């Protein structure tokens, strides 16, 4: 640290020099991120709530009400009148909370000690962190030929150690939706906690369904679903960090509660102590500002771009891995190694991401990628082989 205070302008210039090294969403070159630039109004509101701390909600009763309202509004999208939950830092923390609730619940009511969680092979890596932190074993369910969780594989993996089953509504690599209704039935019949990870799909599937897209039910209308992760900071256009975890029963929060002496509330169920109220306020703002109409329009535009890219790729002779259900396109070329395509695109200034299962270039059609960027991308892809 410097001995003497430094002038604000100098500090700011220094910081902006660093910031120049960052990629900018607005350039349309970031092709593999599930995040995007937040809506300007959400950013404005975020700044006004920077000092609020939901870790001590008795001091910030108004902001706590905002969080409750946001959870209720997201719940409405997910077919539940009275959800219990929190706005957290992202999908990782939301998934961690869900698995912690499941583990504690199974410990309390079934006496399970060395628990297991059944997750699809396509699950986000956050479940590995959760299992590690919570001392649980991961049991990986196979995928079917369409890269979705194999229902029979899940059935065969259930044991008296199973504390939770996880399925995904909008997989990170391919944007696919697992057969959640079938898994819900199995979980319900076997009295096992069922968590749906809709970190990516939660802010688009409900709107796309309303628009008539043929997408499966994935929410609390299915009786087996105990909790859902939804990330406002992905398709919700809220500023980072904003994840959402919603539970069907308050009891799932209660099994995680620890005493919180010296605070204005007696117990705390979140993983994080001091935590932002700004995320809740900004999410509230952007949800009201967009409304269902705004989000439907956004989701539909992203799907239009998805199909535009998919068709363009096919015309150029690329193989599209699967018919996109959400706004992700994954592809390969029959004659060029995928990593080579990725390298060449990188050289041309694109930031691409390569999926592992199956290996493919993976493009997430977020709001910062416009049609003109896609046309430029297709031009570059034409040159590559
Ligand atoms: C993005 C994502 C996560 C992790 O969310 P973070 O906000 O990065 O913590 C978890 N699950 C799925 C399906 C995701 O797409």
Short mmCIF file of C-alpha atoms and ligand atoms in Angstrom, two decimals:
data_model
loop_
_atom_site.label_atom_id
_atom_site.label_comp_id
_atom_site.label_asym_id
_atom_site.label_seq_id
_atom_site.Cartn_x
_atom_site.Cartn_y
_atom_site.Cartn_z
CA UNK A 1 0.00 0.00 0.00
CA UNK A 2 1.14 3.56 -0.72
CA UNK A 3 2.17 5.73 2.23
CA UNK A 4 0.33 8.86 1.09
CA UNK A 5 -3.17 9.31 -0.33
CA UNK A 6 -3.31 9.49 -4.13
CA UNK A 7 -5.44 11.77 -6.25
CA UNK A 8 -8.74 10.26 -7.44
CA UNK A 9 -8.06 10.95 -11.13
CA UNK A 10 -4.76 9.16 -11.04
CA UNK A 11 -6.29 6.13 -9.36
CA UNK A 12 -9.17 6.05 -11.79
CA UNK A 13 -6.85 6.25 -14.78
CA UNK A 14 -4.80 3.40 -13.39
CA UNK A 15 -7.88 1.28 -12.95
CA UNK A 16 -9.18 2.06 -16.42
CA UNK A 17 -5.86 0.91 -17.87
CA UNK A 18 -6.48 -2.47 -16.25
CA UNK A 19 -10.08 -2.42 -17.42
CA UNK A 20 -8.91 -1.99 -21.01
CA UNK A 21 -7.49 -5.51 -20.85
CA UNK A 22 -11.02 -6.85 -20.30
CA UNK A 23 -13.18 -7.93 -23.17
CA UNK A 24 -16.28 -5.83 -23.69
CA UNK A 25 -19.66 -7.46 -24.28
CA UNK A 26 -20.60 -4.62 -26.59
CA UNK A 27 -18.00 -5.80 -29.16
CA UNK A 28 -20.11 -8.90 -29.72
CA UNK A 29 -17.00 -11.08 -29.62
CA UNK A 30 -17.75 -12.95 -26.38
CA UNK A 31 -19.41 -16.10 -27.69
CA UNK A 32 -19.30 -18.51 -24.77
CA UNK A 33 -20.50 -16.55 -21.75
CA UNK A 34 -23.85 -17.08 -20.07
CA UNK A 35 -23.59 -13.60 -18.61
CA UNK A 36 -24.07 -10.39 -20.52
CA UNK A 37 -24.18 -6.68 -19.99
CA UNK A 38 -26.76 -5.83 -17.34
CA UNK A 39 -29.59 -3.47 -18.19
CA UNK A 40 -28.57 0.19 -17.51
CA UNK A 41 -31.57 0.76 -15.23
CA UNK A 42 -30.65 -2.30 -13.15
CA UNK A 43 -27.11 -0.94 -12.81
CA UNK A 44 -28.41 2.45 -11.72
CA UNK A 45 -30.59 0.88 -9.02
CA UNK A 46 -27.76 -1.45 -7.94
CA UNK A 47 -25.59 1.58 -7.09
CA UNK A 48 -28.31 3.12 -4.91
CA UNK A 49 -28.44 0.03 -2.69
CA UNK A 50 -24.72 -0.62 -2.27
CA UNK A 51 -24.79 -0.09 1.49
CA UNK A 52 -27.68 -2.39 2.25
CA UNK A 53 -26.86 -5.67 4.00
CA UNK A 54 -29.35 -8.49 3.89
CA UNK A 55 -27.19 -10.45 6.30
CA UNK A 56 -28.77 -8.27 8.99
CA UNK A 57 -32.30 -7.84 7.68
CA UNK A 58 -33.65 -6.21 10.85
CA UNK A 59 -31.57 -3.16 9.94
CA UNK A 60 -32.70 -3.21 6.32
CA UNK A 61 -36.36 -4.08 6.61
CA UNK A 62 -37.27 -2.36 3.37
CA UNK A 63 -34.60 -4.07 1.33
CA UNK A 64 -35.58 -7.38 2.94
CA UNK A 65 -39.11 -6.75 1.66
CA UNK A 66 -37.65 -6.18 -1.80
CA UNK A 67 -35.89 -9.56 -1.65
CA UNK A 68 -39.17 -11.22 -0.59
CA UNK A 69 -41.00 -9.55 -3.47
CA UNK A 70 -38.38 -10.69 -5.99
CA UNK A 71 -38.57 -14.27 -4.74
CA UNK A 72 -42.34 -14.10 -4.97
CA UNK A 73 -42.23 -12.75 -8.56
CA UNK A 74 -39.77 -15.42 -9.67
CA UNK A 75 -41.97 -17.95 -7.89
CA UNK A 76 -44.92 -16.81 -9.96
CA UNK A 77 -42.95 -17.63 -13.10
CA UNK A 78 -42.22 -21.04 -11.63
CA UNK A 79 -45.82 -21.87 -10.66
CA UNK A 80 -45.60 -21.45 -6.88
CA UNK A 81 -47.63 -18.97 -4.80
CA UNK A 82 -45.58 -19.03 -1.67
CA UNK A 83 -41.92 -19.77 -2.38
CA UNK A 84 -39.19 -19.50 0.24
CA UNK A 85 -35.74 -18.47 -0.83
CA UNK A 86 -33.07 -15.87 -1.39
CA UNK A 87 -31.28 -13.83 -3.96
CA UNK A 88 -27.70 -15.06 -3.70
CA UNK A 89 -24.48 -14.57 -5.64
CA UNK A 90 -25.24 -16.94 -8.50
CA UNK A 91 -26.08 -20.44 -9.59
CA UNK A 92 -23.18 -21.93 -7.68
CA UNK A 93 -24.33 -20.61 -4.31
CA UNK A 94 -27.95 -21.43 -5.12
CA UNK A 95 -27.05 -25.03 -5.95
CA UNK A 96 -24.91 -25.27 -2.83
CA UNK A 97 -27.87 -24.12 -0.72
CA UNK A 98 -30.21 -26.61 -2.37
CA UNK A 99 -27.85 -29.53 -1.80
CA UNK A 100 -27.19 -28.41 1.76
CA UNK A 101 -30.94 -28.31 2.43
CA UNK A 102 -31.34 -31.78 0.94
CA UNK A 103 -28.45 -33.19 2.95
CA UNK A 104 -29.63 -31.69 6.24
CA UNK A 105 -33.18 -32.82 5.58
CA UNK A 106 -32.07 -36.39 4.86
CA UNK A 107 -29.84 -36.38 7.93
CA UNK A 108 -32.67 -35.17 10.14
CA UNK A 109 -35.50 -37.35 8.86
CA UNK A 110 -33.77 -40.41 7.42
CA UNK A 111 -30.57 -40.50 9.44
CA UNK A 112 -28.45 -40.60 6.28
CA UNK A 113 -24.82 -39.93 7.14
CA UNK A 114 -22.63 -40.63 4.08
CA UNK A 115 -25.06 -39.31 1.54
CA UNK A 116 -25.00 -39.38 -2.24
CA UNK A 117 -26.39 -37.04 -4.86
CA UNK A 118 -27.46 -38.24 -8.28
CA UNK A 119 -26.59 -35.68 -10.95
CA UNK A 120 -26.54 -35.95 -14.73
CA UNK A 121 -23.18 -36.20 -16.49
CA UNK A 122 -24.09 -32.81 -17.99
CA UNK A 123 -24.39 -31.09 -14.59
CA UNK A 124 -22.60 -27.81 -13.93
CA UNK A 125 -19.35 -28.17 -12.00
CA UNK A 126 -20.87 -26.30 -9.05
CA UNK A 127 -22.27 -29.64 -7.84
CA UNK A 128 -18.74 -30.95 -7.50
CA UNK A 129 -17.96 -28.04 -5.19
CA UNK A 130 -21.18 -28.62 -3.26
CA UNK A 131 -20.49 -32.34 -2.84
CA UNK A 132 -16.95 -31.61 -1.70
CA UNK A 133 -17.99 -28.99 0.84
CA UNK A 134 -20.92 -31.01 2.14
CA UNK A 135 -19.07 -34.31 2.26
CA UNK A 136 -21.37 -36.05 -0.18
CA UNK A 137 -20.56 -38.52 -2.92
CA UNK A 138 -21.51 -37.78 -6.49
CA UNK A 139 -23.23 -40.52 -8.44
CA UNK A 140 -23.36 -39.59 -12.10
CA UNK A 141 -26.39 -40.56 -14.15
CA UNK A 142 -25.78 -41.34 -17.79
CA UNK A 143 -27.06 -39.23 -20.63
CA UNK A 144 -29.28 -40.63 -23.36
CA UNK A 145 -28.57 -40.27 -27.08
CA UNK A 146 -29.97 -36.74 -26.98
CA UNK A 147 -27.59 -35.63 -24.22
CA UNK A 148 -30.34 -35.57 -21.58
CA UNK A 149 -30.37 -37.36 -18.25
CA UNK A 150 -31.28 -41.03 -18.74
CA UNK A 151 -34.30 -41.78 -16.60
CA UNK A 152 -33.51 -45.49 -16.21
CA UNK A 153 -29.98 -44.65 -15.18
CA UNK A 154 -31.36 -42.41 -12.43
CA UNK A 155 -33.70 -45.18 -11.25
CA UNK A 156 -30.86 -47.68 -11.09
CA UNK A 157 -28.69 -45.34 -9.03
CA UNK A 158 -31.18 -44.65 -6.24
CA UNK A 159 -30.04 -46.15 -2.96
CA UNK A 160 -30.72 -45.72 0.75
CA UNK A 161 -27.92 -43.14 0.72
CA UNK A 162 -29.48 -40.87 -1.90
CA UNK A 163 -30.11 -37.44 -0.42
CA UNK A 164 -30.96 -35.64 -3.67
CA UNK A 165 -31.56 -36.03 -7.36
CA UNK A 166 -30.64 -33.14 -9.66
CA UNK A 167 -31.88 -32.42 -13.17
CA UNK A 168 -31.22 -29.44 -15.40
CA UNK A 169 -33.46 -27.03 -17.24
CA UNK A 170 -31.01 -25.50 -19.68
CA UNK A 171 -27.71 -27.37 -19.55
CA UNK A 172 -24.58 -25.23 -19.44
CA UNK A 173 -23.00 -26.81 -22.51
CA UNK A 174 -25.97 -27.42 -24.83
CA UNK A 175 -28.94 -25.57 -23.29
CA UNK A 176 -31.03 -28.74 -23.13
CA UNK A 177 -33.88 -29.47 -20.78
CA UNK A 178 -33.87 -32.82 -18.95
CA UNK A 179 -37.06 -34.92 -18.71
CA UNK A 180 -37.93 -33.24 -15.45
CA UNK A 181 -41.51 -34.45 -15.22
CA UNK A 182 -40.38 -38.09 -15.26
CA UNK A 183 -37.62 -37.52 -12.73
CA UNK A 184 -40.04 -35.60 -10.53
CA UNK A 185 -42.33 -38.62 -10.46
CA UNK A 186 -39.50 -40.94 -9.49
CA UNK A 187 -38.25 -38.60 -6.79
CA UNK A 188 -41.77 -38.13 -5.42
CA UNK A 189 -42.52 -41.86 -5.31
CA UNK A 190 -39.22 -42.58 -3.61
CA UNK A 191 -39.53 -39.64 -1.22
CA UNK A 192 -36.22 -38.16 -2.37
CA UNK A 193 -35.38 -34.47 -2.56
CA UNK A 194 -35.41 -33.23 -6.17
CA UNK A 195 -33.56 -30.08 -7.22
CA UNK A 196 -33.93 -28.45 -10.63
CA UNK A 197 -31.00 -26.37 -11.84
CA UNK A 198 -32.55 -23.73 -14.09
CA UNK A 199 -29.71 -21.24 -13.58
CA UNK A 200 -29.61 -20.61 -17.31
CA UNK A 201 -33.11 -21.58 -18.47
CA UNK A 202 -35.15 -20.14 -15.63
CA UNK A 203 -35.43 -16.68 -17.14
CA UNK A 204 -36.34 -17.88 -20.61
CA UNK A 205 -38.25 -21.20 -20.56
CA UNK A 206 -41.41 -19.75 -18.90
CA UNK A 207 -41.58 -16.95 -21.48
CA UNK A 208 -40.83 -19.20 -24.44
CA UNK A 209 -43.55 -21.61 -23.29
CA UNK A 210 -46.03 -18.72 -23.14
CA UNK A 211 -45.03 -17.83 -26.69
CA UNK A 212 -45.89 -21.34 -27.80
CA UNK A 213 -42.43 -22.91 -27.96
CA UNK A 214 -42.71 -26.64 -27.38
CA UNK A 215 -40.68 -26.91 -24.18
CA UNK A 216 -41.36 -29.27 -21.27
CA UNK A 217 -42.67 -28.31 -17.82
CA UNK A 218 -39.82 -27.97 -15.35
CA UNK A 219 -41.18 -26.10 -12.36
CA UNK A 220 -43.05 -26.36 -9.04
CA UNK A 221 -46.22 -27.48 -10.81
CA UNK A 222 -44.51 -30.89 -10.68
CA UNK A 223 -45.07 -32.18 -7.14
CA UNK A 224 -41.62 -33.77 -6.79
CA UNK A 225 -39.70 -30.53 -7.35
CA UNK A 226 -38.36 -29.28 -3.99
CA UNK A 227 -36.15 -26.40 -5.14
CA UNK A 228 -35.13 -24.50 -8.25
CA UNK A 229 -32.06 -22.42 -9.07
CA UNK A 230 -32.65 -19.43 -11.37
CA UNK A 231 -30.00 -16.84 -12.21
CA UNK A 232 -31.18 -13.27 -12.77
CA UNK A 233 -27.61 -12.40 -13.83
CA UNK A 234 -27.83 -14.61 -16.91
CA UNK A 235 -30.96 -14.28 -19.05
CA UNK A 236 -32.54 -11.90 -16.48
CA UNK A 237 -30.15 -9.04 -17.38
CA UNK A 238 -29.53 -8.23 -13.71
CA UNK A 239 -26.02 -7.12 -12.69
CA UNK A 240 -23.60 -9.69 -11.30
CA UNK A 241 -23.92 -11.11 -8.66
CA UNK A 242 -27.53 -12.28 -8.75
CA UNK A 243 -28.58 -15.88 -8.39
CA UNK A 244 -31.88 -17.14 -7.08
CA UNK A 245 -32.75 -20.16 -4.96
CA UNK A 246 -36.40 -21.00 -4.39
CA UNK A 247 -37.72 -23.72 -2.09
CA UNK A 248 -41.17 -25.26 -2.00
CA UNK A 249 -41.22 -25.51 1.81
CA UNK A 250 -39.92 -23.18 4.50
CA UNK A 251 -38.69 -26.26 6.27
CA UNK A 252 -35.81 -26.56 3.78
CA UNK A 253 -34.51 -23.22 5.00
CA UNK A 254 -35.10 -24.22 8.61
CA UNK A 255 -32.94 -27.35 8.40
CA UNK A 256 -30.04 -25.08 7.40
CA UNK A 257 -30.62 -22.42 10.06
CA UNK A 258 -27.85 -21.62 12.51
CA UNK A 259 -28.13 -19.26 15.47
CA UNK A 260 -26.97 -15.77 14.62
CA UNK A 261 -26.27 -13.99 17.88
CA UNK A 262 -25.63 -10.22 17.83
CA UNK A 263 -27.72 -9.79 14.65
CA UNK A 264 -31.27 -8.45 14.43
CA UNK A 265 -32.59 -11.90 13.51
CA UNK A 266 -32.14 -15.05 15.56
CA UNK A 267 -31.12 -17.45 12.82
CA UNK A 268 -29.55 -17.43 9.38
CA UNK A 269 -29.95 -20.05 6.63
CA UNK A 270 -27.84 -18.51 3.88
CA UNK A 271 -24.24 -19.56 3.33
CA UNK A 272 -23.03 -15.99 3.08
CA UNK A 273 -23.33 -13.72 6.13
CA UNK A 274 -23.05 -10.10 5.09
CA UNK A 275 -24.67 -9.99 1.69
CA UNK A 276 -25.82 -7.54 -0.92
CA UNK A 277 -29.24 -5.99 -0.93
CA UNK A 278 -28.26 -4.32 -4.19
CA UNK A 279 -28.70 -7.56 -6.14
CA UNK A 280 -32.28 -7.90 -4.95
CA UNK A 281 -33.07 -4.24 -5.67
CA UNK A 282 -31.56 -4.39 -9.17
CA UNK A 283 -33.35 -7.65 -9.96
CA UNK A 284 -36.63 -6.15 -8.72
CA UNK A 285 -36.05 -3.13 -10.96
CA UNK A 286 -35.22 -5.02 -14.13
CA UNK A 287 -38.10 -7.49 -13.65
CA UNK A 288 -40.62 -4.66 -13.25
CA UNK A 289 -39.09 -2.68 -16.09
CA UNK A 290 -39.23 -5.59 -18.55
CA UNK A 291 -42.38 -7.32 -17.41
CA UNK A 292 -43.38 -10.59 -19.02
CA UNK A 293 -43.68 -8.76 -22.31
CA UNK A 294 -40.09 -7.54 -22.27
CA UNK A 295 -38.63 -10.90 -21.28
CA UNK A 296 -40.73 -12.72 -23.87
CA UNK A 297 -39.42 -10.39 -26.54
CA UNK A 298 -35.85 -10.87 -25.37
CA UNK A 299 -36.12 -14.67 -25.18
CA UNK A 300 -37.73 -14.80 -28.60
CA UNK A 301 -35.03 -12.61 -30.17
CA UNK A 302 -32.33 -14.82 -28.69
CA UNK A 303 -34.05 -17.87 -30.20
CA UNK A 304 -34.30 -16.16 -33.58
CA UNK A 305 -30.57 -15.48 -33.50
CA UNK A 306 -30.00 -19.07 -32.43
CA UNK A 307 -31.83 -20.38 -35.49
CA UNK A 308 -30.16 -17.86 -37.76
CA UNK A 309 -26.75 -19.09 -36.62
CA UNK A 310 -27.77 -22.75 -36.77
CA UNK A 311 -29.02 -22.45 -40.36
CA UNK A 312 -25.96 -20.45 -41.41
CA UNK A 313 -23.65 -23.09 -39.97
CA UNK A 314 -25.48 -25.90 -41.73
CA UNK A 315 -25.22 -24.05 -45.04
CA UNK A 316 -21.47 -23.85 -44.57
CA UNK A 317 -21.26 -27.59 -43.98
CA UNK A 318 -20.86 -27.57 -40.21
CA UNK A 319 -22.53 -30.25 -38.07
CA UNK A 320 -24.83 -28.88 -35.40
CA UNK A 321 -24.65 -31.24 -32.40
CA UNK A 322 -28.32 -31.08 -31.44
CA UNK A 323 -31.44 -29.14 -32.26
CA UNK A 324 -31.22 -26.16 -29.87
CA UNK A 325 -33.96 -25.99 -27.23
CA UNK A 326 -32.67 -22.75 -25.76
CA UNK A 327 -30.24 -20.13 -27.05
CA UNK A 328 -27.10 -22.25 -27.37
CA UNK A 329 -25.68 -23.68 -30.59
CA UNK A 330 -22.94 -26.33 -30.46
CA UNK A 331 -21.19 -27.41 -33.64
CA UNK A 332 -18.23 -29.14 -35.26
CA UNK A 333 -16.88 -29.44 -38.77
CA UNK A 334 -16.66 -32.92 -40.33
CA UNK A 335 -13.14 -32.26 -41.67
CA UNK A 336 -11.55 -29.83 -39.19
CA UNK A 337 -10.61 -30.62 -35.63
CA UNK A 338 -12.76 -28.65 -33.19
CA UNK A 339 -9.85 -27.25 -31.21
CA UNK A 340 -8.31 -26.02 -34.43
CA UNK A 341 -11.48 -24.14 -35.33
CA UNK A 342 -11.47 -22.67 -31.83
CA UNK A 343 -7.84 -21.56 -32.19
CA UNK A 344 -8.48 -19.95 -35.54
CA UNK A 345 -11.51 -18.09 -34.24
CA UNK A 346 -9.49 -16.90 -31.25
CA UNK A 347 -6.87 -15.54 -33.62
CA UNK A 348 -9.60 -13.61 -35.39
CA UNK A 349 -10.61 -12.02 -32.09
CA UNK A 350 -13.55 -14.21 -31.08
CA UNK A 351 -13.75 -15.53 -27.54
CA UNK A 352 -15.04 -19.03 -27.97
CA UNK A 353 -15.74 -21.83 -25.58
CA UNK A 354 -15.42 -25.54 -26.30
CA UNK A 355 -17.90 -27.98 -24.79
CA UNK A 356 -16.54 -31.25 -23.40
CA UNK A 357 -19.52 -33.57 -23.68
CA UNK A 358 -19.67 -33.84 -26.65
CA UNK A 359 -16.62 -31.87 -27.80
CA UNK A 360 -17.97 -28.95 -29.83
CA UNK A 361 -17.69 -25.20 -30.25
CA UNK A 362 -20.42 -23.80 -28.06
CA UNK A 363 -22.01 -20.43 -28.69
CA UNK A 364 -24.37 -18.89 -26.16
CA UNK A 365 -26.61 -16.43 -27.95
CA UNK A 366 -26.85 -13.74 -25.31
CA UNK A 367 -28.20 -10.24 -25.72
CA UNK A 368 -24.81 -8.70 -26.60
CA UNK A 369 -24.50 -10.86 -29.74
CA UNK A 370 -26.40 -9.15 -32.54
CA UNK A 371 -27.22 -10.32 -36.07
CA UNK A 372 -24.34 -8.34 -37.60
CA UNK A 373 -21.89 -10.12 -35.27
CA UNK A 374 -23.32 -13.45 -36.35
CA UNK A 375 -22.92 -12.53 -40.00
CA UNK A 376 -19.27 -11.63 -39.37
CA UNK A 377 -18.79 -14.87 -37.49
CA UNK A 378 -20.26 -16.92 -40.33
CA UNK A 379 -18.00 -15.08 -42.80
CA UNK A 380 -14.98 -16.02 -40.67
CA UNK A 381 -16.17 -19.62 -40.36
CA UNK A 382 -16.45 -19.81 -44.12
CA UNK A 383 -12.72 -19.05 -44.41
CA UNK A 384 -11.59 -21.57 -41.85
CA UNK A 385 -11.80 -24.83 -43.77
C1 LIG B 1 -24.21 -20.84 -14.95
C2 LIG B 1 -24.70 -22.08 -14.34
C3 LIG B 1 -24.44 -22.38 -12.99
C4 LIG B 1 -23.49 -21.56 -12.14
O1 LIG B 1 -23.89 -20.26 -11.98
P1 LIG B 1 -22.89 -19.12 -11.50
O2 LIG B 1 -23.77 -17.94 -11.51
O3 LIG B 1 -21.76 -19.08 -12.48
O4 LIG B 1 -22.43 -19.47 -10.14
C5 LIG B 1 -25.03 -23.49 -12.45
N1 LIG B 1 -25.83 -24.29 -13.20
C6 LIG B 1 -26.08 -24.05 -14.50
C7 LIG B 1 -26.97 -24.96 -15.27
C8 LIG B 1 -25.52 -22.93 -15.12
O5 LIG B 1 -25.74 -22.72 -16.42
#
